[in-house]
Coordinates of C-alpha atoms and ligand atoms in Angstrom, one line a residue:
M1 CA 26.4 11.5 20.4
K2 CA 25.1 8.6 22.5
S3 CA 26.7 5.4 21.3
H4 CA 24.9 2.1 21.3
T5 CA 25.9 -0.9 23.3
L6 CA 25.9 -3.5 20.6
D7 CA 28.8 -3.8 18.2
S8 CA 28.4 -1.7 15.1
P9 CA 27.9 -3.8 12.1
I10 CA 30.4 -2.8 9.4
F11 CA 28.6 -3.2 6.1
E12 CA 30.6 -3.6 2.9
S13 CA 30.6 -0.7 0.5
S14 CA 29.2 -3.2 -2.0
D15 CA 26.1 -3.5 0.2
F16 CA 25.2 0.0 -1.0
S17 CA 24.3 1.2 -4.4
P18 CA 26.9 3.2 -6.3
G19 CA 24.5 6.1 -6.3
A20 CA 24.1 6.1 -2.6
L21 CA 27.8 6.0 -2.0
F22 CA 28.4 8.8 -4.5
V23 CA 25.8 11.1 -3.0
V24 CA 27.1 10.6 0.6
E25 CA 30.7 11.1 -0.5
Q26 CA 29.9 14.2 -2.6
L27 CA 28.0 15.9 0.3
Q28 CA 30.7 15.0 2.8
Q29 CA 33.3 16.5 0.5
R30 CA 31.4 19.7 0.6
G31 CA 31.6 19.7 4.4
F32 CA 28.1 18.4 5.1
D33 CA 27.0 15.5 7.2
A34 CA 25.4 12.7 5.2
Y35 CA 24.1 9.3 5.9
V36 CA 22.2 6.4 4.3
V37 CA 19.1 6.3 6.4
G38 CA 15.8 4.5 7.2
G39 CA 14.6 1.4 5.4
A40 CA 17.9 0.6 3.6
V41 CA 19.9 0.3 6.9
R42 CA 17.1 -1.7 8.5
D43 CA 17.0 -4.1 5.6
L44 CA 20.8 -4.5 5.5
L45 CA 20.7 -5.4 9.2
I46 CA 18.1 -8.0 8.6
G47 CA 20.2 -9.3 5.7
K48 CA 17.9 -8.2 3.0
H49 CA 18.9 -6.3 -0.1
P50 CA 17.4 -2.8 0.1
K51 CA 15.1 -1.9 -2.7
D52 CA 16.2 1.8 -2.7
F53 CA 18.5 4.1 -0.7
D54 CA 17.6 7.3 1.0
V55 CA 20.1 9.8 2.2
A56 CA 19.7 12.3 5.1
T57 CA 21.9 15.3 5.5
N58 CA 22.3 18.7 7.2
A59 CA 22.6 20.4 3.8
T60 CA 19.4 22.4 2.9
P61 CA 17.5 21.4 -0.3
E62 CA 19.1 24.3 -2.1
Q63 CA 22.6 23.3 -1.0
I64 CA 21.9 19.7 -2.0
K65 CA 20.7 20.8 -5.4
Q66 CA 23.9 22.8 -5.9
S67 CA 26.1 19.8 -5.1
F68 CA 24.9 17.7 -8.0
R69 CA 24.6 18.2 -11.7
N70 CA 21.4 16.3 -11.9
A71 CA 19.2 17.1 -9.0
R72 CA 15.6 18.3 -8.6
I73 CA 13.8 19.7 -5.6
I74 CA 10.3 18.1 -5.3
G75 CA 7.5 18.4 -2.9
R76 CA 5.9 21.5 -1.5
R77 CA 4.8 20.5 2.0
F78 CA 8.1 18.9 2.6
Q79 CA 10.9 19.5 0.2
I80 CA 13.1 16.6 -0.8
V81 CA 15.7 16.4 -3.5
H82 CA 15.9 13.7 -6.1
V83 CA 19.5 13.2 -7.2
R84 CA 20.0 11.2 -10.4
V85 CA 23.2 9.1 -10.5
G86 CA 23.3 7.1 -13.7
R87 CA 20.0 5.2 -13.7
E88 CA 19.5 5.5 -10.0
I89 CA 17.5 8.1 -8.2
I90 CA 18.6 8.8 -4.6
E91 CA 16.1 10.6 -2.4
V92 CA 17.9 13.1 -0.2
T93 CA 16.2 14.8 2.7
T94 CA 17.4 17.5 5.1
F95 CA 17.4 16.7 8.8
R96 CA 14.0 17.9 10.1
R97 CA 12.6 18.1 13.6
G98 CA 9.2 17.0 14.5
H99 CA 6.3 18.5 16.4
E100 CA 7.6 18.1 19.9
E101 CA 10.4 20.5 19.4
E102 CA 8.3 23.0 17.7
R103 CA 6.6 24.6 20.7
S104 CA 8.1 28.1 20.4
E105 CA 5.6 30.8 19.7
Q106 CA 7.0 31.6 16.3
D107 CA 6.9 27.9 15.3
A108 CA 3.4 27.5 16.7
R109 CA 2.2 30.4 14.6
A110 CA 3.8 28.9 11.6
S111 CA 2.0 25.6 12.3
Q112 CA -1.3 27.3 12.6
S113 CA -0.9 28.8 9.1
G114 CA -0.9 25.2 7.7
R115 CA 1.3 22.3 7.3
L116 CA 3.5 23.8 4.7
L117 CA 5.8 25.6 7.1
R118 CA 5.6 23.1 9.8
D119 CA 7.2 20.2 8.0
N120 CA 10.1 22.2 6.7
V121 CA 11.6 23.0 10.0
Y122 CA 15.1 21.8 9.8
G123 CA 16.9 20.2 12.7
S124 CA 19.8 18.1 13.8
L125 CA 20.4 14.4 13.3
E126 CA 19.1 13.8 16.8
E127 CA 15.9 15.7 16.1
D128 CA 15.5 14.0 12.7
A129 CA 15.8 10.6 14.4
K130 CA 13.1 11.4 16.9
R131 CA 10.5 12.6 14.4
R132 CA 10.7 9.3 12.5
D133 CA 8.0 6.7 13.1
L134 CA 9.8 3.6 14.4
T135 CA 13.1 2.9 16.1
I136 CA 14.0 0.4 13.3
N137 CA 13.6 3.2 10.8
A138 CA 15.8 5.7 12.7
L139 CA 19.2 4.2 11.8
Y140 CA 21.9 6.2 10.1
Y141 CA 24.9 4.8 8.4
D142 CA 28.0 6.7 7.4
T143 CA 29.3 4.9 4.4
S144 CA 32.7 6.6 4.5
S145 CA 33.6 5.9 8.1
H146 CA 31.4 2.8 8.4
Q147 CA 29.7 4.1 11.5
L148 CA 26.2 3.2 12.5
I149 CA 24.4 5.9 14.4
D150 CA 21.7 4.5 16.5
Q151 CA 20.2 7.0 19.0
L152 CA 17.0 5.2 19.8
G153 CA 17.9 1.5 20.1
G154 CA 16.9 0.6 16.6
Q155 CA 19.6 -2.0 16.1
A156 CA 18.5 -3.9 19.2
D157 CA 14.9 -3.8 18.0
V158 CA 15.9 -5.1 14.6
L159 CA 17.8 -8.0 16.3
G160 CA 15.0 -8.5 18.8
R161 CA 12.5 -8.4 16.0
V162 CA 10.4 -5.7 17.6
I163 CA 8.3 -2.9 16.1
R164 CA 8.5 0.1 18.5
V165 CA 7.1 3.5 17.9
I166 CA 9.5 6.3 18.9
G167 CA 8.2 8.4 21.8
E168 CA 4.8 8.0 23.3
P169 CA 2.8 5.8 20.9
A170 CA -0.7 7.3 21.5
A171 CA 0.7 10.8 20.9
R172 CA 2.6 9.8 17.8
Y173 CA -0.5 8.1 16.4
R174 CA -2.5 11.2 17.1
E175 CA 0.0 13.3 15.3
D176 CA -0.3 11.0 12.3
P177 CA -2.8 8.2 12.5
V178 CA -1.4 6.6 9.3
R179 CA 1.5 5.5 11.6
M180 CA -0.8 2.7 13.0
L181 CA -1.0 1.3 9.5
R182 CA 2.7 1.6 9.0
V183 CA 3.3 -0.3 12.3
V184 CA 1.1 -3.1 11.0
R185 CA 2.7 -3.1 7.6
F186 CA 6.2 -3.4 8.9
A187 CA 5.2 -6.0 11.5
A188 CA 3.6 -8.2 8.8
R189 CA 6.3 -7.7 6.3
L190 CA 9.2 -8.3 8.6
Q191 CA 7.4 -10.8 10.9
F192 CA 8.3 -8.7 13.9
D193 CA 6.2 -8.4 17.1
L194 CA 4.7 -5.2 18.3
E195 CA 6.1 -3.8 21.5
S196 CA 3.4 -3.7 24.1
D197 CA 2.7 0.1 24.3
T198 CA 3.0 0.3 20.5
E199 CA 0.3 -2.3 20.4
S200 CA -2.0 -1.2 23.2
A201 CA -2.1 2.5 22.2
I202 CA -3.8 1.5 18.9
A203 CA -7.1 0.8 20.6
S204 CA -7.5 4.3 22.0
V205 CA -6.9 6.2 18.8
R206 CA -7.8 3.9 15.9
T207 CA -10.9 5.9 15.0
L208 CA -8.7 8.9 14.1
L209 CA -7.9 7.1 10.9
R210 CA -11.4 8.2 9.7
D211 CA -10.1 11.7 9.4
I212 CA -7.4 10.8 7.0
P213 CA -8.1 11.9 3.4
P214 CA -9.3 8.9 1.3
A215 CA -6.6 9.6 -1.3
R216 CA -3.8 9.1 1.3
L217 CA -5.5 6.0 2.7
F218 CA -5.6 4.5 -0.8
D219 CA -1.9 5.1 -1.3
E220 CA -1.3 3.4 2.0
W221 CA -3.7 0.6 1.0
L222 CA -1.5 -0.1 -2.0
K223 CA 1.6 -0.4 0.2
L224 CA -0.3 -2.7 2.6
F225 CA -1.8 -5.0 0.0
M226 CA 0.3 -5.0 -3.2
N227 CA 3.7 -5.7 -1.7
G228 CA 3.5 -9.5 -1.3
F229 CA 2.5 -9.6 2.3
S230 CA -1.2 -8.9 2.1
A231 CA -2.4 -12.0 3.9
P232 CA -0.5 -11.5 7.1
T233 CA -1.2 -7.7 6.9
F234 CA -4.9 -8.4 6.6
K235 CA -4.8 -10.6 9.6
L236 CA -3.1 -8.0 11.7
L237 CA -5.4 -5.3 10.6
R238 CA -8.3 -7.4 11.6
R239 CA -6.7 -8.2 15.0
H240 CA -6.2 -4.6 15.8
E241 CA -9.6 -3.5 14.4
L242 CA -8.0 -1.3 11.8
L243 CA -9.8 -2.8 8.9
D244 CA -12.9 -0.9 9.6
P245 CA -11.5 2.6 9.4
L246 CA -9.4 1.5 6.3
M247 CA -11.9 -0.3 4.2
G248 CA -15.3 0.1 6.0
E249 CA -17.7 -2.3 7.5
A250 CA -18.3 -3.9 4.1
V251 CA -15.0 -5.7 4.5
S252 CA -14.6 -5.8 8.3
C253 CA -18.0 -7.2 9.2
V254 CA -17.0 -10.7 8.0
R255 CA -16.7 -13.0 11.0
E256 CA -14.3 -15.7 11.9
G257 CA -15.4 -19.1 10.5
E258 CA -17.6 -17.6 7.7
P259 CA -16.9 -18.8 4.2
A260 CA -16.6 -15.1 3.2
L261 CA -13.4 -14.8 5.3
D262 CA -12.0 -17.9 3.6
L263 CA -12.6 -16.3 0.3
Q264 CA -11.0 -13.0 1.4
Q265 CA -8.0 -14.9 2.7
L266 CA -7.6 -17.1 -0.4
A267 CA -7.6 -14.0 -2.6
L268 CA -4.9 -12.4 -0.4
A269 CA -2.8 -15.5 -0.5
N270 CA -3.1 -15.8 -4.3
T271 CA -2.1 -12.2 -4.7
D272 CA 1.0 -12.7 -2.5
R273 CA 1.9 -15.8 -4.5
R274 CA 1.7 -13.9 -7.7
V275 CA 3.9 -11.1 -6.3
A276 CA 6.4 -13.7 -5.1
E277 CA 6.5 -15.2 -8.6
G278 CA 7.0 -11.8 -10.2
R279 CA 3.6 -12.0 -12.0
P280 CA 1.5 -8.9 -12.5
V281 CA -1.2 -8.1 -9.9
T282 CA -4.0 -5.6 -10.1
P283 CA -5.6 -3.9 -7.1
A284 CA -8.9 -4.3 -9.0
F285 CA -9.1 -8.1 -8.5
L286 CA -8.1 -8.0 -4.8
L287 CA -10.5 -5.2 -4.1
A288 CA -13.2 -7.0 -6.0
A289 CA -12.6 -10.2 -3.9
L290 CA -12.4 -8.3 -0.5
Y291 CA -15.6 -6.4 -1.1
W292 CA -17.4 -9.4 -2.8
P293 CA -19.1 -10.7 0.4
A294 CA -20.7 -7.2 0.8
V295 CA -21.9 -7.2 -2.8
E296 CA -23.3 -10.7 -2.5
A297 CA -25.2 -9.9 0.7
S298 CA -26.6 -6.7 -0.6
A299 CA -27.6 -8.3 -3.9
E300 CA -29.4 -11.0 -2.0
Q301 CA -31.6 -8.4 -0.3
L302 CA -32.3 -6.8 -3.7
T303 CA -33.4 -10.1 -5.2
V304 CA -35.9 -10.5 -2.4
T305 CA -37.5 -7.2 -3.6
G306 CA -37.8 -8.6 -7.1
E307 CA -34.7 -7.6 -9.0
S308 CA -33.1 -10.1 -11.3
P309 CA -29.8 -11.6 -10.2
I310 CA -27.9 -9.7 -12.9
Q311 CA -29.6 -6.4 -12.0
A312 CA -29.2 -7.0 -8.3
I313 CA -25.4 -7.6 -8.5
H314 CA -25.1 -4.5 -10.7
S315 CA -27.0 -2.2 -8.2
A316 CA -25.2 -3.8 -5.2
G317 CA -21.8 -3.3 -6.9
L318 CA -22.5 0.4 -7.4
Q319 CA -23.6 0.8 -3.8
V320 CA -20.6 -1.0 -2.4
V321 CA -18.2 1.0 -4.5
Q322 CA -19.8 4.2 -3.3
Q323 CA -19.4 3.0 0.4
A324 CA -15.8 1.9 -0.2
C325 CA -14.9 5.3 -1.7
Q326 CA -15.9 7.0 1.5
H327 CA -12.8 5.4 3.0
L328 CA -10.5 4.7 0.1
A329 CA -10.2 7.0 -2.9
I330 CA -10.3 4.0 -5.3
P331 CA -9.3 5.4 -8.8
K332 CA -12.1 5.0 -11.3
R333 CA -10.1 2.7 -13.5
F334 CA -10.1 0.2 -10.6
S335 CA -13.7 0.7 -9.4
L336 CA -15.0 0.3 -13.0
A337 CA -13.0 -2.9 -13.2
M338 CA -14.3 -4.1 -9.8
R339 CA -17.9 -3.6 -11.0
D340 CA -17.1 -5.4 -14.3
I341 CA -15.7 -8.3 -12.4
W342 CA -18.8 -8.5 -10.2
D343 CA -21.2 -8.0 -13.1
L344 CA -19.8 -11.0 -14.9
Q345 CA -20.4 -13.3 -11.9
P346 CA -24.1 -14.0 -12.5
R347 CA -23.5 -14.1 -16.2
L348 CA -20.9 -16.8 -15.9
E349 CA -23.3 -18.8 -13.8
R350 CA -25.9 -18.7 -16.5
M351 CA -23.6 -20.4 -19.0
Q352 CA -25.6 -19.2 -22.0
P353 CA -24.2 -20.7 -25.2
K354 CA -24.7 -17.6 -27.3
K355 CA -22.9 -15.4 -24.8
I356 CA -19.8 -17.7 -24.3
K357 CA -17.6 -15.8 -26.7
D358 CA -18.5 -12.4 -25.5
H359 CA -17.8 -13.3 -21.9
L360 CA -14.5 -15.0 -22.7
A361 CA -13.4 -11.9 -24.6
H362 CA -14.4 -9.6 -21.8
R363 CA -11.4 -7.7 -20.6
W364 CA -12.0 -8.8 -17.0
F365 CA -13.0 -12.3 -17.8
R366 CA -9.9 -13.9 -16.2
A367 CA -10.2 -11.9 -13.0
S368 CA -13.9 -12.6 -12.8
F369 CA -13.3 -16.3 -13.5
D370 CA -10.7 -16.3 -10.7
L371 CA -13.2 -14.8 -8.3
R372 CA -15.7 -17.5 -9.4
L373 CA -13.1 -20.1 -8.6
L374 CA -12.5 -18.7 -5.1
R375 CA -16.2 -18.7 -4.5
E376 CA -16.5 -22.3 -5.4
Q377 CA -13.5 -23.2 -3.3
T378 CA -14.9 -21.6 -0.2
D379 CA -18.7 -22.1 -0.5
E380 CA -20.3 -25.3 -1.6
S381 CA -23.7 -23.7 -2.2
G382 CA -24.6 -22.4 -5.7
N383 CA -24.0 -24.0 -9.1
N384 CA -20.6 -25.2 -10.1
C385 CA -19.9 -23.4 -13.4
S386 CA -16.1 -23.1 -13.2
G387 CA -15.6 -26.5 -14.9
F388 CA -17.7 -25.2 -17.8
W389 CA -15.6 -22.1 -18.2
I390 CA -12.4 -24.1 -18.0
D391 CA -13.6 -26.0 -21.0
Q392 CA -14.6 -22.9 -22.9
Q393 CA -11.2 -21.3 -22.3
K394 CA -9.5 -24.5 -23.7
R395 CA -11.9 -24.3 -26.7
Y396 CA -11.2 -20.7 -27.5
P397 CA -7.9 -19.8 -25.9
E398 CA -7.3 -16.9 -28.3
L399 CA -10.5 -15.2 -27.2
V400 CA -9.8 -14.9 -23.5
G401 CA -9.6 -11.3 -22.5
S402 CA -9.3 -10.2 -26.1
A403 CA -12.1 -7.7 -26.1
R404 CA -9.9 -4.6 -26.1
A405 CA -7.7 -5.8 -28.9
R406 CA -10.7 -6.8 -31.0
R407 CA -12.4 -3.5 -30.4
E408 CA -9.3 -1.6 -31.4
G409 CA -8.9 -3.8 -34.5
R410 CA -12.5 -3.5 -35.7
G411 CA -13.1 0.0 -34.3
E412 CA -16.1 -1.2 -32.3
G413 CA -17.3 -0.4 -28.8
R414 CA -18.3 -2.8 -26.2
P415 CA -22.0 -3.6 -25.9
R416 CA -23.5 -0.2 -25.0
R417 CA -25.8 -1.4 -22.3
Q418 CA -22.9 -2.3 -20.1
R419 CA -21.2 1.0 -20.5
R420 CA -24.1 3.3 -19.6
N421 CA -24.9 4.5 -16.1
R422 CA -21.3 4.3 -14.9
D423 CA -21.6 6.9 -12.3
S424 CA -18.9 5.8 -9.9
Ligands
ATP1 P1 10.2 0.8 2.6 O1 11.2 -0.3 2.5 O2 8.8 0.3 2.7 O3 10.3 1.9 1.6 P2 10.9 2.8 4.5 O4 11.3 2.7 6.0 O5 11.9 3.4 3.6 O6 10.4 1.4 4.1 P3 9.1 4.9 3.7 O7 7.6 4.8 3.7 O8 9.8 4.9 2.4 O9 9.6 3.6 4.6 O10 9.6 6.1 4.6 C1 10.9 6.5 4.6 C2 11.3 6.9 6.1 O11 10.5 8.1 6.4 C3 10.9 5.9 7.1 O12 12.0 5.0 7.3 C4 10.5 6.7 8.3 O13 11.7 6.9 9.1 C5 10.1 8.0 7.8 N1 8.6 8.1 7.7 C6 7.8 7.7 6.7 N2 6.5 7.9 7.0 C7 6.5 8.4 8.3 C8 5.4 8.9 9.2 N3 4.1 8.8 8.8 N4 5.8 9.3 10.4 C9 7.1 9.4 10.7 N5 8.1 9.0 9.9 C10 7.8 8.5 8.7
MG2 MG1 11.6 3.9 1.4

């Protein structure tokens, strides 16, 4: 095994969770190789506490399952084993090899028959390391002998703060275009630089992201935007022109210097702040803010053709959600919320006395009011109604967002008109 040139860091056993230590030890006692792998080792090297621990081994899923009392094989395409140790769940995977090593005729046939077989081709640690995405994610730590196994220079890259794709970047992106998003996610989160080929290859293959199923892109979107680093991530996505395949032109068309970009960036910064403070965040608000400039622009066109502002926002919202869903499979509970948040915008502007309580009670009043605030902070035009709504919230604090509770209490529905025609 190639040894690395830098000194191995010897982590303390206490750096690892009891579950991770137990799983490695148990597998090793049965004669298998087992290592803590991936994000946990990377995070420990940086000095961060890992959020979870994954283990890689040469035991097959069946053998892993037999080694523990409480273990479950999950996944069809690629089997992994969840081992429960106390309250912890440790994800254990068998060493696999990637596509490069799979060129024998038999394997090629297997691949043609679909992905199911392809991803379950087991391999050695060396092969397992090479099929991973980034050098910094291909580090293995033996918690018994306290050895770091670093075949691909991952430790040097962690220390040098570099994101480097393993192998030839363009080829690895072609194999799985989502890796481009992962590169950006780790760069933003860790504040690492992109190695030059890792960076330059993106331009030649970024359009391949359009072939990724919207459901997978939405999963990835959540990891990109809901983890507390959405502002730097957004910036990098823009810089590498990855925003367009991810979220569509509706979000990516906003230009530098436009108030719409300030609004998007403020919404991202607010979301990150909330995550840092441990407060709840909803994808609905952030999506509503990021797509707002598109809704506003399209509503403006509709008002020219004679629609009322309220009707125009409603139609534009529907249109924008439909466009967005061609890229991201936004679950209905979020897309309905986005449209509610938008629908309230012109209503808040009207400040109609007899609607005050209804609007305050609306489930998405707070989010809609927050969007209103962002709009006023970033664009001077338009009326300034946020002061009015701050006063109303002080006047009726118990009403804010109470619609659902009220409805359940009194067995009533929301005004019917708003609920009809929800076709997306
Ligand atoms: P996080 O702290 O965000 O969980 P992580 O490195 O554990 O970071 P995961 O998304 O949990 O990232 O993936 C686990 C490991 O699986 C990664 O470290 C990487 O080695 C590998 N991996 C995940 N996705 C891919 C991919 N698309 N291509 C190649 N390897 C991947
Ligand atoms: Mg992980």
